[in-house]
JSON list of C-alpha atoms in Angstrom, two decimals:
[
{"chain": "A", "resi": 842, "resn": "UNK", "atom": "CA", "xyz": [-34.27, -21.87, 84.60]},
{"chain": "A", "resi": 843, "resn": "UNK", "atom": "CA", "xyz": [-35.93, -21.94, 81.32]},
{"chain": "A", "resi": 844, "resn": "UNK", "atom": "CA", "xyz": [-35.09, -24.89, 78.64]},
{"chain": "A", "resi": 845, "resn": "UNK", "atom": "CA", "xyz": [-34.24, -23.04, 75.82]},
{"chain": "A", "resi": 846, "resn": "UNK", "atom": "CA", "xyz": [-32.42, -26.62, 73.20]},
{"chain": "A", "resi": 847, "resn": "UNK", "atom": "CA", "xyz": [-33.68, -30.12, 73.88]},
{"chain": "A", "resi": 848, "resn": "UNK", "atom": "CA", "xyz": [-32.37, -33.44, 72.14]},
{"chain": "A", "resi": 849, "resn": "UNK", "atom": "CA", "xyz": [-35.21, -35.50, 72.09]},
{"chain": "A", "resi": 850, "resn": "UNK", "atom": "CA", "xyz": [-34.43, -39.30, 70.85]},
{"chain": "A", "resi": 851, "resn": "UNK", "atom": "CA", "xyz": [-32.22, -38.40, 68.16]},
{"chain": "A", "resi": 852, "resn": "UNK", "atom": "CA", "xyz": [-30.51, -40.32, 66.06]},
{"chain": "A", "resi": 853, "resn": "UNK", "atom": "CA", "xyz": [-28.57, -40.06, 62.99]},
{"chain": "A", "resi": 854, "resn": "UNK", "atom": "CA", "xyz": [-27.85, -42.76, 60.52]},
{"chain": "A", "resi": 855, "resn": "UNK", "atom": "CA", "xyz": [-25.64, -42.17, 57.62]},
{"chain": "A", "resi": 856, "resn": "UNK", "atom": "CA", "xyz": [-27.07, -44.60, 54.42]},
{"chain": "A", "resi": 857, "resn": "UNK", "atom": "CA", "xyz": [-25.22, -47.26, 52.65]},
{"chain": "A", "resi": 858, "resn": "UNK", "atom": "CA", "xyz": [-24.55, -50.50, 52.49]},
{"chain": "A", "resi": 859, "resn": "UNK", "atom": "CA", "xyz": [-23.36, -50.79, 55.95]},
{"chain": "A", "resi": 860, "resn": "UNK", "atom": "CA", "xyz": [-25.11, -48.05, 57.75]},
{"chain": "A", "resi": 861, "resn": "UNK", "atom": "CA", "xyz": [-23.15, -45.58, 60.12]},
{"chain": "A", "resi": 862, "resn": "UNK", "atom": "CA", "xyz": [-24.60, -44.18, 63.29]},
{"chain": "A", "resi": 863, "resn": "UNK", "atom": "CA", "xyz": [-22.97, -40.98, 64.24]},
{"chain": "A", "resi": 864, "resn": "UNK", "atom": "CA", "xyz": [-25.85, -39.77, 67.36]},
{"chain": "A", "resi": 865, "resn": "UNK", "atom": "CA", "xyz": [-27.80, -42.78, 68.89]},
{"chain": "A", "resi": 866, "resn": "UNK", "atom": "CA", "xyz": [-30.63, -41.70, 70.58]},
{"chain": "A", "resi": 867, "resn": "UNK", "atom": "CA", "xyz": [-29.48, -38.75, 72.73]},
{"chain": "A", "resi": 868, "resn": "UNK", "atom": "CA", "xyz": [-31.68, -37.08, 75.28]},
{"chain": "A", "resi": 869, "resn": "UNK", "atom": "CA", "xyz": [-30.45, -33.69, 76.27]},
{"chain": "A", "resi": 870, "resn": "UNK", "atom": "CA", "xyz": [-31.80, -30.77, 78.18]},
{"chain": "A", "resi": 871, "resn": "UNK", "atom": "CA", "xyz": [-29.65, -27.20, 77.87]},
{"chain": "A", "resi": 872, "resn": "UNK", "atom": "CA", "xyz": [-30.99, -24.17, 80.21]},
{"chain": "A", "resi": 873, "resn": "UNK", "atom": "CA", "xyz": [-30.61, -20.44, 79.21]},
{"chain": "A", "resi": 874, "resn": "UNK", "atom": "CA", "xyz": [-27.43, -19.00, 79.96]},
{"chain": "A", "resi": 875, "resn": "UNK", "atom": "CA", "xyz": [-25.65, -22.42, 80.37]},
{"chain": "A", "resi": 876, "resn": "UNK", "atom": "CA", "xyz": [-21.86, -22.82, 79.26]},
{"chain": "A", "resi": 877, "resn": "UNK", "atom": "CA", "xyz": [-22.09, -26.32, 78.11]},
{"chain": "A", "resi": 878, "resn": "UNK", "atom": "CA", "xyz": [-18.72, -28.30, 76.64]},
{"chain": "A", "resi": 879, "resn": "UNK", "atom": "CA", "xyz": [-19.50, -31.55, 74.49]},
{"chain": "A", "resi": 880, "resn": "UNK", "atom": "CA", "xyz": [-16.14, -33.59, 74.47]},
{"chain": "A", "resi": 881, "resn": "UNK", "atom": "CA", "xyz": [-15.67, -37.12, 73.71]},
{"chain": "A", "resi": 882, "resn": "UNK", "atom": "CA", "xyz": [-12.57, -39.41, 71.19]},
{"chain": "A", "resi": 883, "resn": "UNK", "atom": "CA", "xyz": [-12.21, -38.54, 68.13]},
{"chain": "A", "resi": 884, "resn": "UNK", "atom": "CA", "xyz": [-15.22, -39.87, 65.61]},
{"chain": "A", "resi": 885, "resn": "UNK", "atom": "CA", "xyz": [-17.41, -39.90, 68.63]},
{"chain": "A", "resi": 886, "resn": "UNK", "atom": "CA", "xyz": [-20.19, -37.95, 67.31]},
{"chain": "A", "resi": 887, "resn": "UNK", "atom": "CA", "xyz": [-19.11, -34.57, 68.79]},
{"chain": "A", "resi": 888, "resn": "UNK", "atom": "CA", "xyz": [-19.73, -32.33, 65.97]},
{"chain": "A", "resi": 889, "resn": "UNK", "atom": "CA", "xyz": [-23.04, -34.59, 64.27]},
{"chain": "A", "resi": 890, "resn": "UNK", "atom": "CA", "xyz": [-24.39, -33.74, 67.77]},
{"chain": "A", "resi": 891, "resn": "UNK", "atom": "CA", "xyz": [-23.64, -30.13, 67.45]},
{"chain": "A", "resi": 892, "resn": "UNK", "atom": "CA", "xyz": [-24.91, -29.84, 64.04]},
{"chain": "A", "resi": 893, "resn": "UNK", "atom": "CA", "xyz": [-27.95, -31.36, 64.58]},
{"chain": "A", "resi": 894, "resn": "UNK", "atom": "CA", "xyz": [-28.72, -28.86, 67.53]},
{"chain": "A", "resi": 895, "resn": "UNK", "atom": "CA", "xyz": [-27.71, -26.33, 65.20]},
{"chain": "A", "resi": 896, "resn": "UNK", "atom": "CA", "xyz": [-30.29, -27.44, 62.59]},
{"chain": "A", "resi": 897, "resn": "UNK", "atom": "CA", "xyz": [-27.47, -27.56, 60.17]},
{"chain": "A", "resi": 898, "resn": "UNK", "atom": "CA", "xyz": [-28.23, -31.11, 59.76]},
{"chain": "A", "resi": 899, "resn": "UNK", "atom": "CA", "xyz": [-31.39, -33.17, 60.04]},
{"chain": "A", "resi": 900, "resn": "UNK", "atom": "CA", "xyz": [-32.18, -36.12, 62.04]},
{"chain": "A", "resi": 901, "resn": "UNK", "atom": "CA", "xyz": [-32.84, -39.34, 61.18]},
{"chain": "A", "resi": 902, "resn": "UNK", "atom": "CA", "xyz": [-35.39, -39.93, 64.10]},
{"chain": "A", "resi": 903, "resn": "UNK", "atom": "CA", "xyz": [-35.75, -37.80, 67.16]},
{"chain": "A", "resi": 904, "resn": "UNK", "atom": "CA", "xyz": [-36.43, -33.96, 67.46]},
{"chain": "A", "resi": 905, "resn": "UNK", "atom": "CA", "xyz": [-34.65, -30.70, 68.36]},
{"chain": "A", "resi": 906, "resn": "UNK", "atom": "CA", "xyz": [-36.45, -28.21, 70.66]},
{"chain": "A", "resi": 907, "resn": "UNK", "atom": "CA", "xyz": [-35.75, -25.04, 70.04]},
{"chain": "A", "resi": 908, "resn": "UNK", "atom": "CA", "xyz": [-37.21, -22.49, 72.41]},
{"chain": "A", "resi": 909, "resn": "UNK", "atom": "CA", "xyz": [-39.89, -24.26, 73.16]},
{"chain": "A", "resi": 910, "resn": "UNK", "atom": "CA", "xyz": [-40.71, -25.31, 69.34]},
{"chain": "A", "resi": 911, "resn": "UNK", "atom": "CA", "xyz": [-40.55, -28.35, 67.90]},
{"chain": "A", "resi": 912, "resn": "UNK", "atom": "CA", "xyz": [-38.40, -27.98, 64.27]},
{"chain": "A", "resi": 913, "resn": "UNK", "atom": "CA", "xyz": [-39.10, -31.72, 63.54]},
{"chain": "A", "resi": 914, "resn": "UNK", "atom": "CA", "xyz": [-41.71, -30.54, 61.07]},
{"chain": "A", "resi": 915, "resn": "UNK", "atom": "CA", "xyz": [-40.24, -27.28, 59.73]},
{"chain": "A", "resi": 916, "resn": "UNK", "atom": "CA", "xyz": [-39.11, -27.48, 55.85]},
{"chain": "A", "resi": 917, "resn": "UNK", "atom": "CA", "xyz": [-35.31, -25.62, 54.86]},
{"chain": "A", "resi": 918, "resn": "UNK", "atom": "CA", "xyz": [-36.97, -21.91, 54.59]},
{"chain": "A", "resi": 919, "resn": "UNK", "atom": "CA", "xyz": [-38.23, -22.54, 58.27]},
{"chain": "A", "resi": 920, "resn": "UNK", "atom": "CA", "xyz": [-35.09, -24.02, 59.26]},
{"chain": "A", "resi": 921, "resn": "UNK", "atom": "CA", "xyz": [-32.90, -21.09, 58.07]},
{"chain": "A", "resi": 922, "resn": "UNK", "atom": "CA", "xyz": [-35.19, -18.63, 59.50]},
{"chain": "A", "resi": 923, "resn": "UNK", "atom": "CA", "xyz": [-34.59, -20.12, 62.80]},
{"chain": "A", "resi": 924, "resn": "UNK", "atom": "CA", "xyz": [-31.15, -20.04, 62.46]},
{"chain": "A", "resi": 925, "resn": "UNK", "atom": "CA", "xyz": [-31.08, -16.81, 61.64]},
{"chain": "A", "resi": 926, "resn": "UNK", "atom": "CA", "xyz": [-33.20, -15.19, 64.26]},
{"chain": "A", "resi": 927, "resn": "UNK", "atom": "CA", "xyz": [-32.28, -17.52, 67.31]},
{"chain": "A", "resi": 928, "resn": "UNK", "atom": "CA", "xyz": [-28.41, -19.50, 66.66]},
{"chain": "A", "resi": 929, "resn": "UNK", "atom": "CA", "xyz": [-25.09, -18.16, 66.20]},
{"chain": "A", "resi": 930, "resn": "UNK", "atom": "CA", "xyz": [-22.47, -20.25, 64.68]},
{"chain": "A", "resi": 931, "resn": "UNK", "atom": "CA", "xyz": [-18.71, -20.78, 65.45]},
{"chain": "A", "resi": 932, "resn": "UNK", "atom": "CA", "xyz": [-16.24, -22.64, 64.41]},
{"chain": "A", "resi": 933, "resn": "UNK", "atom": "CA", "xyz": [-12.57, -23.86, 64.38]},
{"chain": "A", "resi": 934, "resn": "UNK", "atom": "CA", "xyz": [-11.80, -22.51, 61.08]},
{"chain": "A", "resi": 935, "resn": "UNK", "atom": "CA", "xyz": [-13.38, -18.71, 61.27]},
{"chain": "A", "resi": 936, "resn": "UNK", "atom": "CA", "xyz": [-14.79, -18.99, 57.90]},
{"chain": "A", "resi": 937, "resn": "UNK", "atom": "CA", "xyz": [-14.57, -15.32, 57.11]},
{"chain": "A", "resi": 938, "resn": "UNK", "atom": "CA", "xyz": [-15.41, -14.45, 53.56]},
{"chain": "A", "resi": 939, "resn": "UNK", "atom": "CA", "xyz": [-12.06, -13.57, 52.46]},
{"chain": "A", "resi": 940, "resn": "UNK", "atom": "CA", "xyz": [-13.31, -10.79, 49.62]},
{"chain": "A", "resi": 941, "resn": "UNK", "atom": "CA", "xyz": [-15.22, -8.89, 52.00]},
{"chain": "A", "resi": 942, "resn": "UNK", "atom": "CA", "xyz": [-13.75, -6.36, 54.89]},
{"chain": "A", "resi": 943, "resn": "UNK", "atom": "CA", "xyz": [-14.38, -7.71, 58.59]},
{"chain": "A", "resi": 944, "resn": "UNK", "atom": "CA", "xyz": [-17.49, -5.38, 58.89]},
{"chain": "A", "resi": 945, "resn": "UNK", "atom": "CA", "xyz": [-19.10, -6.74, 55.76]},
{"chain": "A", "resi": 946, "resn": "UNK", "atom": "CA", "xyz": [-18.45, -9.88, 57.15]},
{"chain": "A", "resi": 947, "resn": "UNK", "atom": "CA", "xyz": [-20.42, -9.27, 60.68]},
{"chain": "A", "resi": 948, "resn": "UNK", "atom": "CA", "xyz": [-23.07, -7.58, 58.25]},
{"chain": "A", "resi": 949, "resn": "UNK", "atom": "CA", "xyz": [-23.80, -10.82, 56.77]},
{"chain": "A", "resi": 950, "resn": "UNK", "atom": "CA", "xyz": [-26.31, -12.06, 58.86]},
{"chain": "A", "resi": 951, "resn": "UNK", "atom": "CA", "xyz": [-27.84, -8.86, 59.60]},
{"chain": "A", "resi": 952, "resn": "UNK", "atom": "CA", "xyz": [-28.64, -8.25, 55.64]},
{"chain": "A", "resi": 953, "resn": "UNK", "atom": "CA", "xyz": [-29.79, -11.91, 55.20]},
{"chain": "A", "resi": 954, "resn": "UNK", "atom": "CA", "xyz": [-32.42, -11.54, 58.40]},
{"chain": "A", "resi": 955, "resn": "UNK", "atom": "CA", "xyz": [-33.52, -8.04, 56.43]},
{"chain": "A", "resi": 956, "resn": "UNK", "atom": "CA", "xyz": [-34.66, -6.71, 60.13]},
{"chain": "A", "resi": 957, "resn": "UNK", "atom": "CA", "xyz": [-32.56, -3.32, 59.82]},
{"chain": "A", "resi": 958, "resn": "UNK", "atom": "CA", "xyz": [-31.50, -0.27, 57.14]},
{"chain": "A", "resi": 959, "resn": "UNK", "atom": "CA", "xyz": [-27.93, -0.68, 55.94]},
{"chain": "A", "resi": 960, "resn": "UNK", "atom": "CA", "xyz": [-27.30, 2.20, 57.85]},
{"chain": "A", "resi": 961, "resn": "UNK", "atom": "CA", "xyz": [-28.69, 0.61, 61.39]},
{"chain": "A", "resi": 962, "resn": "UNK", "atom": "CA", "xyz": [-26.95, -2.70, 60.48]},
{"chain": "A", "resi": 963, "resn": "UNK", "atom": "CA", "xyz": [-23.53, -1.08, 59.87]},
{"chain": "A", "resi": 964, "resn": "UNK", "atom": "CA", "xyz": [-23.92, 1.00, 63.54]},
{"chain": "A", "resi": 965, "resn": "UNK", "atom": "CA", "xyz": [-24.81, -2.14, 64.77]},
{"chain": "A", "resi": 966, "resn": "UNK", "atom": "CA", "xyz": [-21.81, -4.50, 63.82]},
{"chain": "A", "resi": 967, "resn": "UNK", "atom": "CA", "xyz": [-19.50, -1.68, 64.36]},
{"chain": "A", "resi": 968, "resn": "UNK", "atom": "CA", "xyz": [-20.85, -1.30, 68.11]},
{"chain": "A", "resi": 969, "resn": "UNK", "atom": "CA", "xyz": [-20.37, -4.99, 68.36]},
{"chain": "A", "resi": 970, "resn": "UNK", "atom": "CA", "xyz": [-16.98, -4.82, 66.90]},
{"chain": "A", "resi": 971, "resn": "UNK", "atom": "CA", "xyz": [-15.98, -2.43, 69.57]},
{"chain": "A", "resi": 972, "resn": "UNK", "atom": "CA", "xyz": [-17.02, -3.94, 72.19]},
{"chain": "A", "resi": 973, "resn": "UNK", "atom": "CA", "xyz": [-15.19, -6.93, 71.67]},
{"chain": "A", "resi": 974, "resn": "UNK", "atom": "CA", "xyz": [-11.96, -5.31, 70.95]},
{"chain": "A", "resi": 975, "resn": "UNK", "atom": "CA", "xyz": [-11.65, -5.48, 67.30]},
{"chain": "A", "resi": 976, "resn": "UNK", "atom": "CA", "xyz": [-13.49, -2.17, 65.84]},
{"chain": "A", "resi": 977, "resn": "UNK", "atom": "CA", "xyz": [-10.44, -1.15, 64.32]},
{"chain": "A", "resi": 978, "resn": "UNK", "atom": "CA", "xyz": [-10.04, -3.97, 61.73]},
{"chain": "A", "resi": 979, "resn": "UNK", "atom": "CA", "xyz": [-13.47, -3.03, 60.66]},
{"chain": "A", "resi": 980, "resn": "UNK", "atom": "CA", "xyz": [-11.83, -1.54, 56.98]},
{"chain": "A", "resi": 981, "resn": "UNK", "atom": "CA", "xyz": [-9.50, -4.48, 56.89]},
{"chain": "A", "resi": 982, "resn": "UNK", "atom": "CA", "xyz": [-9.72, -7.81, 54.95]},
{"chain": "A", "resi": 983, "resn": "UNK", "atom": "CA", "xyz": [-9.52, -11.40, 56.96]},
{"chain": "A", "resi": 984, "resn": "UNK", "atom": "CA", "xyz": [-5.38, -11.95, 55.91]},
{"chain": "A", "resi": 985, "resn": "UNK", "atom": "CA", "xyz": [-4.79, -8.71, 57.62]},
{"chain": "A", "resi": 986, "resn": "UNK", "atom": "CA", "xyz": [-5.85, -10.32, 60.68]},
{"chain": "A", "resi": 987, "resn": "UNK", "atom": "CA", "xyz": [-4.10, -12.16, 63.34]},
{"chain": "A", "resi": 988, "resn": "UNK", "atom": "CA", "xyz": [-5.53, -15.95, 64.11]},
{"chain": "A", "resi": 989, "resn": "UNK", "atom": "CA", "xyz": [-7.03, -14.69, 67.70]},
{"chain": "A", "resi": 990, "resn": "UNK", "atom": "CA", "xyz": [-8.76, -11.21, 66.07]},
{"chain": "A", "resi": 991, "resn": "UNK", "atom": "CA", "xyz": [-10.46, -13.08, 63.22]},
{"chain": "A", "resi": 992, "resn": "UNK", "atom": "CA", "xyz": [-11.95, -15.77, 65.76]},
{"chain": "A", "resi": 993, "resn": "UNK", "atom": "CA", "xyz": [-13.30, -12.21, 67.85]},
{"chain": "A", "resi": 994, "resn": "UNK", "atom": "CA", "xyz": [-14.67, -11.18, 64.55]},
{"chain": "A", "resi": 995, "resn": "UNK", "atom": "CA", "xyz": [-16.19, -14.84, 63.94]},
{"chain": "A", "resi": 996, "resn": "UNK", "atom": "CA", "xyz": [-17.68, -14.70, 67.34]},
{"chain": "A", "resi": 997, "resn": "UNK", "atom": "CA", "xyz": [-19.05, -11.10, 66.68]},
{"chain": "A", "resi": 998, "resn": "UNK", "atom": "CA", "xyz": [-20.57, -12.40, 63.56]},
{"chain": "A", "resi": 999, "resn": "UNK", "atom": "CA", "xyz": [-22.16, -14.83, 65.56]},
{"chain": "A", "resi": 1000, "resn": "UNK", "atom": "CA", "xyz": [-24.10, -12.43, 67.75]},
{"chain": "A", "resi": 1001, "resn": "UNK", "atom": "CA", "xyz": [-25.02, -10.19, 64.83]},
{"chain": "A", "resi": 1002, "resn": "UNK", "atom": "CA", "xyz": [-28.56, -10.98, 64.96]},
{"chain": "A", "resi": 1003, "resn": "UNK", "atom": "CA", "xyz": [-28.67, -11.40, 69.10]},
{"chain": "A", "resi": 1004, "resn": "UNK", "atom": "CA", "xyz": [-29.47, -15.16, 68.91]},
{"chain": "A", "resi": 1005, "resn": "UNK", "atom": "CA", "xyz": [-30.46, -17.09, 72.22]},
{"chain": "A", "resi": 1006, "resn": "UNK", "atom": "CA", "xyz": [-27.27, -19.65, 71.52]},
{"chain": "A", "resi": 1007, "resn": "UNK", "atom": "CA", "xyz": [-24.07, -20.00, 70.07]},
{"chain": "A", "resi": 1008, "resn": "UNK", "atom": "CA", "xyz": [-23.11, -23.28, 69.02]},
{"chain": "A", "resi": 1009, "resn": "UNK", "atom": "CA", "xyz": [-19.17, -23.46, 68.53]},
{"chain": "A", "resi": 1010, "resn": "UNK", "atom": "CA", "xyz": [-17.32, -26.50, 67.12]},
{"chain": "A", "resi": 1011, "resn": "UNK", "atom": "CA", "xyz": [-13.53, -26.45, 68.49]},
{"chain": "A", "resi": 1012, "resn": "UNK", "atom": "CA", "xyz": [-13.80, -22.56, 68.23]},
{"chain": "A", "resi": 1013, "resn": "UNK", "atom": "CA", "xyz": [-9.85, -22.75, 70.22]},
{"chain": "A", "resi": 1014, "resn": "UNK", "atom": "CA", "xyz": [-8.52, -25.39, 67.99]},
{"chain": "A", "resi": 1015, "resn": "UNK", "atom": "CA", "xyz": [-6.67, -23.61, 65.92]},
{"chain": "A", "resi": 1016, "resn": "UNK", "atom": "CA", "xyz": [-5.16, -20.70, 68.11]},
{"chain": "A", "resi": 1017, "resn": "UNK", "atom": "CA", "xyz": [-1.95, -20.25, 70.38]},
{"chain": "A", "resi": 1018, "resn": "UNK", "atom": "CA", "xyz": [-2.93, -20.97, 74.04]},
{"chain": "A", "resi": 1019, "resn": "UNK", "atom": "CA", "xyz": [-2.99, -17.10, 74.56]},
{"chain": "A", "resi": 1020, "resn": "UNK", "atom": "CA", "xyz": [-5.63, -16.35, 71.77]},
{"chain": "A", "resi": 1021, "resn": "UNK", "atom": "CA", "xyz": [-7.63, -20.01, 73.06]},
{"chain": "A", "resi": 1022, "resn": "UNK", "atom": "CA", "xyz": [-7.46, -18.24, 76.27]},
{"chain": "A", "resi": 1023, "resn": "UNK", "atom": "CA", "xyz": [-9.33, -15.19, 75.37]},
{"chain": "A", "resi": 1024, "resn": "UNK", "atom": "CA", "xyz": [-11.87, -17.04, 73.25]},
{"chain": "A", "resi": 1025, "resn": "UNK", "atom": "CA", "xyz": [-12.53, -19.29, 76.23]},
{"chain": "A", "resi": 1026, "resn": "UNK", "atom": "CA", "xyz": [-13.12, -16.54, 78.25]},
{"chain": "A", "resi": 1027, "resn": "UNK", "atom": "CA", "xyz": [-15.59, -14.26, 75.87]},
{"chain": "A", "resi": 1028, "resn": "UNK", "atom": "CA", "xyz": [-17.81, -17.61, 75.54]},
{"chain": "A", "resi": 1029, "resn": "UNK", "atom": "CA", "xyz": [-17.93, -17.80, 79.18]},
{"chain": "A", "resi": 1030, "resn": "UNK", "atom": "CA", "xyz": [-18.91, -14.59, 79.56]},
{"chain": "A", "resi": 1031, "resn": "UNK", "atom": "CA", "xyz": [-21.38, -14.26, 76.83]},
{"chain": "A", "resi": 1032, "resn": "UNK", "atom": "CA", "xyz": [-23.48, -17.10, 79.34]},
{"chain": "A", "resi": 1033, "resn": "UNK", "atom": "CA", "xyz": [-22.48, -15.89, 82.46]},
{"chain": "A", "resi": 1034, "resn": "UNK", "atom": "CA", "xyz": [-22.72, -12.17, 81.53]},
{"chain": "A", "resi": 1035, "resn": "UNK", "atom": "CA", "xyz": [-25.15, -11.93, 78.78]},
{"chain": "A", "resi": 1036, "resn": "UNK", "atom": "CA", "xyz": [-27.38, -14.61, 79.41]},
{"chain": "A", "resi": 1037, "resn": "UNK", "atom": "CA", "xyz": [-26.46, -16.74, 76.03]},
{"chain": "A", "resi": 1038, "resn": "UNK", "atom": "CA", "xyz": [-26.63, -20.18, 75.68]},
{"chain": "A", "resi": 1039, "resn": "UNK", "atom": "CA", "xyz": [-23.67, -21.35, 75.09]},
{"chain": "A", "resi": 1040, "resn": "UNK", "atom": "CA", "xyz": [-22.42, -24.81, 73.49]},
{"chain": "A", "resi": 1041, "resn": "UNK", "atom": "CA", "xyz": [-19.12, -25.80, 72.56]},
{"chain": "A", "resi": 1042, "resn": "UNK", "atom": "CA", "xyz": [-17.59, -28.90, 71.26]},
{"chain": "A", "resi": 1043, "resn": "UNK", "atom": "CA", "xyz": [-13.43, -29.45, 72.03]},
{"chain": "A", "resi": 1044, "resn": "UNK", "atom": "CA", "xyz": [-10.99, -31.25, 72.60]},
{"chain": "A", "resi": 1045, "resn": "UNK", "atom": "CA", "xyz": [-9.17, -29.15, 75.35]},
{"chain": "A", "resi": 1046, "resn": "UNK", "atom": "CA", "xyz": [-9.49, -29.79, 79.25]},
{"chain": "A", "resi": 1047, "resn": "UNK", "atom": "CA", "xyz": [-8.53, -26.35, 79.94]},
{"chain": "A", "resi": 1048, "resn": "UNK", "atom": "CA", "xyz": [-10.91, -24.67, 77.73]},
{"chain": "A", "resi": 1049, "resn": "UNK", "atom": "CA", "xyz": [-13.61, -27.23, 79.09]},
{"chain": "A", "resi": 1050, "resn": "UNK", "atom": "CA", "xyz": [-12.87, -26.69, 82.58]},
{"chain": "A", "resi": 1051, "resn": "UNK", "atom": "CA", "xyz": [-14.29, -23.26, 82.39]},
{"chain": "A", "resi": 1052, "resn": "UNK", "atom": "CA", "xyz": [-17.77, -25.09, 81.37]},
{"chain": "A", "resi": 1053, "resn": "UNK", "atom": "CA", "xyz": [-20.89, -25.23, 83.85]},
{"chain": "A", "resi": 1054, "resn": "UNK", "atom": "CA", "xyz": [-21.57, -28.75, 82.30]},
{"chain": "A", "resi": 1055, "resn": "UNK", "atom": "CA", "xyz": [-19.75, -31.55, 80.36]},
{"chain": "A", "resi": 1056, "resn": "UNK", "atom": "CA", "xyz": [-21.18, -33.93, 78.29]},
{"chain": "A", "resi": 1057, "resn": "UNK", "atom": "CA", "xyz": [-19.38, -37.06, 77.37]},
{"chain": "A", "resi": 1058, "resn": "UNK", "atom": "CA", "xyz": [-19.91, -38.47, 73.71]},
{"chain": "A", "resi": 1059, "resn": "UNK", "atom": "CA", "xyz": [-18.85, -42.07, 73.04]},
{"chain": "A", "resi": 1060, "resn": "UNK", "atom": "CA", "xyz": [-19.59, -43.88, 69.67]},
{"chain": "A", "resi": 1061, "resn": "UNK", "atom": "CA", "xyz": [-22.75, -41.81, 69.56]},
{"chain": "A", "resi": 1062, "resn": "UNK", "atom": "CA", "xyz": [-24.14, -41.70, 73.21]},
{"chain": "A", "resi": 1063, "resn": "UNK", "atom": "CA", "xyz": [-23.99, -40.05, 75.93]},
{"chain": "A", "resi": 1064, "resn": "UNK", "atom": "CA", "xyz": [-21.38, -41.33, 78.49]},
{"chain": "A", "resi": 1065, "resn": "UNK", "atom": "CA", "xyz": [-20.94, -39.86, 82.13]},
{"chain": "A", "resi": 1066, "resn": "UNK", "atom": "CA", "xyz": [-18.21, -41.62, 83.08]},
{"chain": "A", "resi": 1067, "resn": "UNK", "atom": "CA", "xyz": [-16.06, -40.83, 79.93]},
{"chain": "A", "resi": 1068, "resn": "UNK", "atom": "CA", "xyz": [-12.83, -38.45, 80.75]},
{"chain": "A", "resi": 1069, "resn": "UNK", "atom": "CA", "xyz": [-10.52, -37.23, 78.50]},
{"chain": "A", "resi": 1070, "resn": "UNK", "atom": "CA", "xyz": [-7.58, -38.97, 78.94]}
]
């Protein structure tokens, strides 16, 4: 299998008068088309893990592989790029631009990576759309939207631009065990089927349990033996 995210050594420190570690010096390998779940107590470093994976946040020491790159070096412009072309992004809260319809929404990305016409990028979220069950809100705003559909359109915004991984922080945490169900399931297959890397942070056994890996997070590090309880 091919290493596609590495955690090399990283750390990071919040400043201040009493500095606050939130990752100490995590090694991590993650294969293509792995279905990984990153659980761990609350305050544990979960989601500082996550972001810093994402590039959404930058280490204090350490590096993030991505694809075979080292980003240590890269400045923001870089950084975006890469998260852009390569990472998809989901999260508990959907974070759908309320103003715009749900295919303006999944258009997004497209327009920011400026790879396609309008008229290409529209087919293309629309195809996307369909395919995960939700084509026919396309027209509609983000209210008009039941909890579980505007998570499918979240994750379909996440695969706009095809990235290699989708990072998701508690992407089931705020859904009815029905709607967690079905996200659970469409991350698992976007690994299993699709060949995505796939890495999820929660709080929910069940929605772990369909994982090919768990990692453990305790006050910053990695811990085997931790279960949740």
């Amino acid at each position: 299998m091919t290493k596609v995210l590495r955690a090399e050594n990283l750390v990071r420190t919040l400043p201040g008068e009493v500095p606050v570690t939130l990752v100490d010096d995590i090694n991590l390998d993650i294969e293509r088309g792995e279905f990984i779940c990153i659980m761990g107590p609350s305050g544990s470093g979960k989601s500082s893990l996550l972001y810093l994976l994402g590039l959404l946040d930058v280490p204090t020491s350490g590096k993030v592989w991505l694809d075979g790159e080292d980003t240590s070096a890269y400045g923001e412009n870089e950084l975006a790029n890469r998260r852009l072309e390569k990472l998809g992004f989901v999260f508990q809260f959907h974070f759908l631009l309320a103003e715009f319809t749900v295919i303006d929404n999944v258009m997004l990305p497209i327009r920011r990576l400026g790879k396609l016409s309008d008229e290409a990028a529209h087919a293309h979220a629309l195809d996307l759309l369909g395919r995960f069950g939700v084509a026919e809100q396309a027209e509609k705003h983000p209210h008009q939207l039941s909890g579980g559909q505007r998570q499918r359109v979240a994750i379909v915004r996440a695969l706009a631009n095809d990235p290699l991984i989708v990072l998701a922080d508690e992407p089931t945490g705020n859904l009815d065990t029905a709607s967690g169900a079905t996200v659970r399931q469409i991350l698992r297959d976007l690994a299993h089927d699709l060949g995505k890397t796939v890495v999820a942070v929660t709080h929910d056994p069940a929605f772990a349990s369909a994982a090919d890996r768990r990692i453990g997070i305790v006050d910053g590090k990695i811990n085997a033996a931790w279960r949740p309880g």
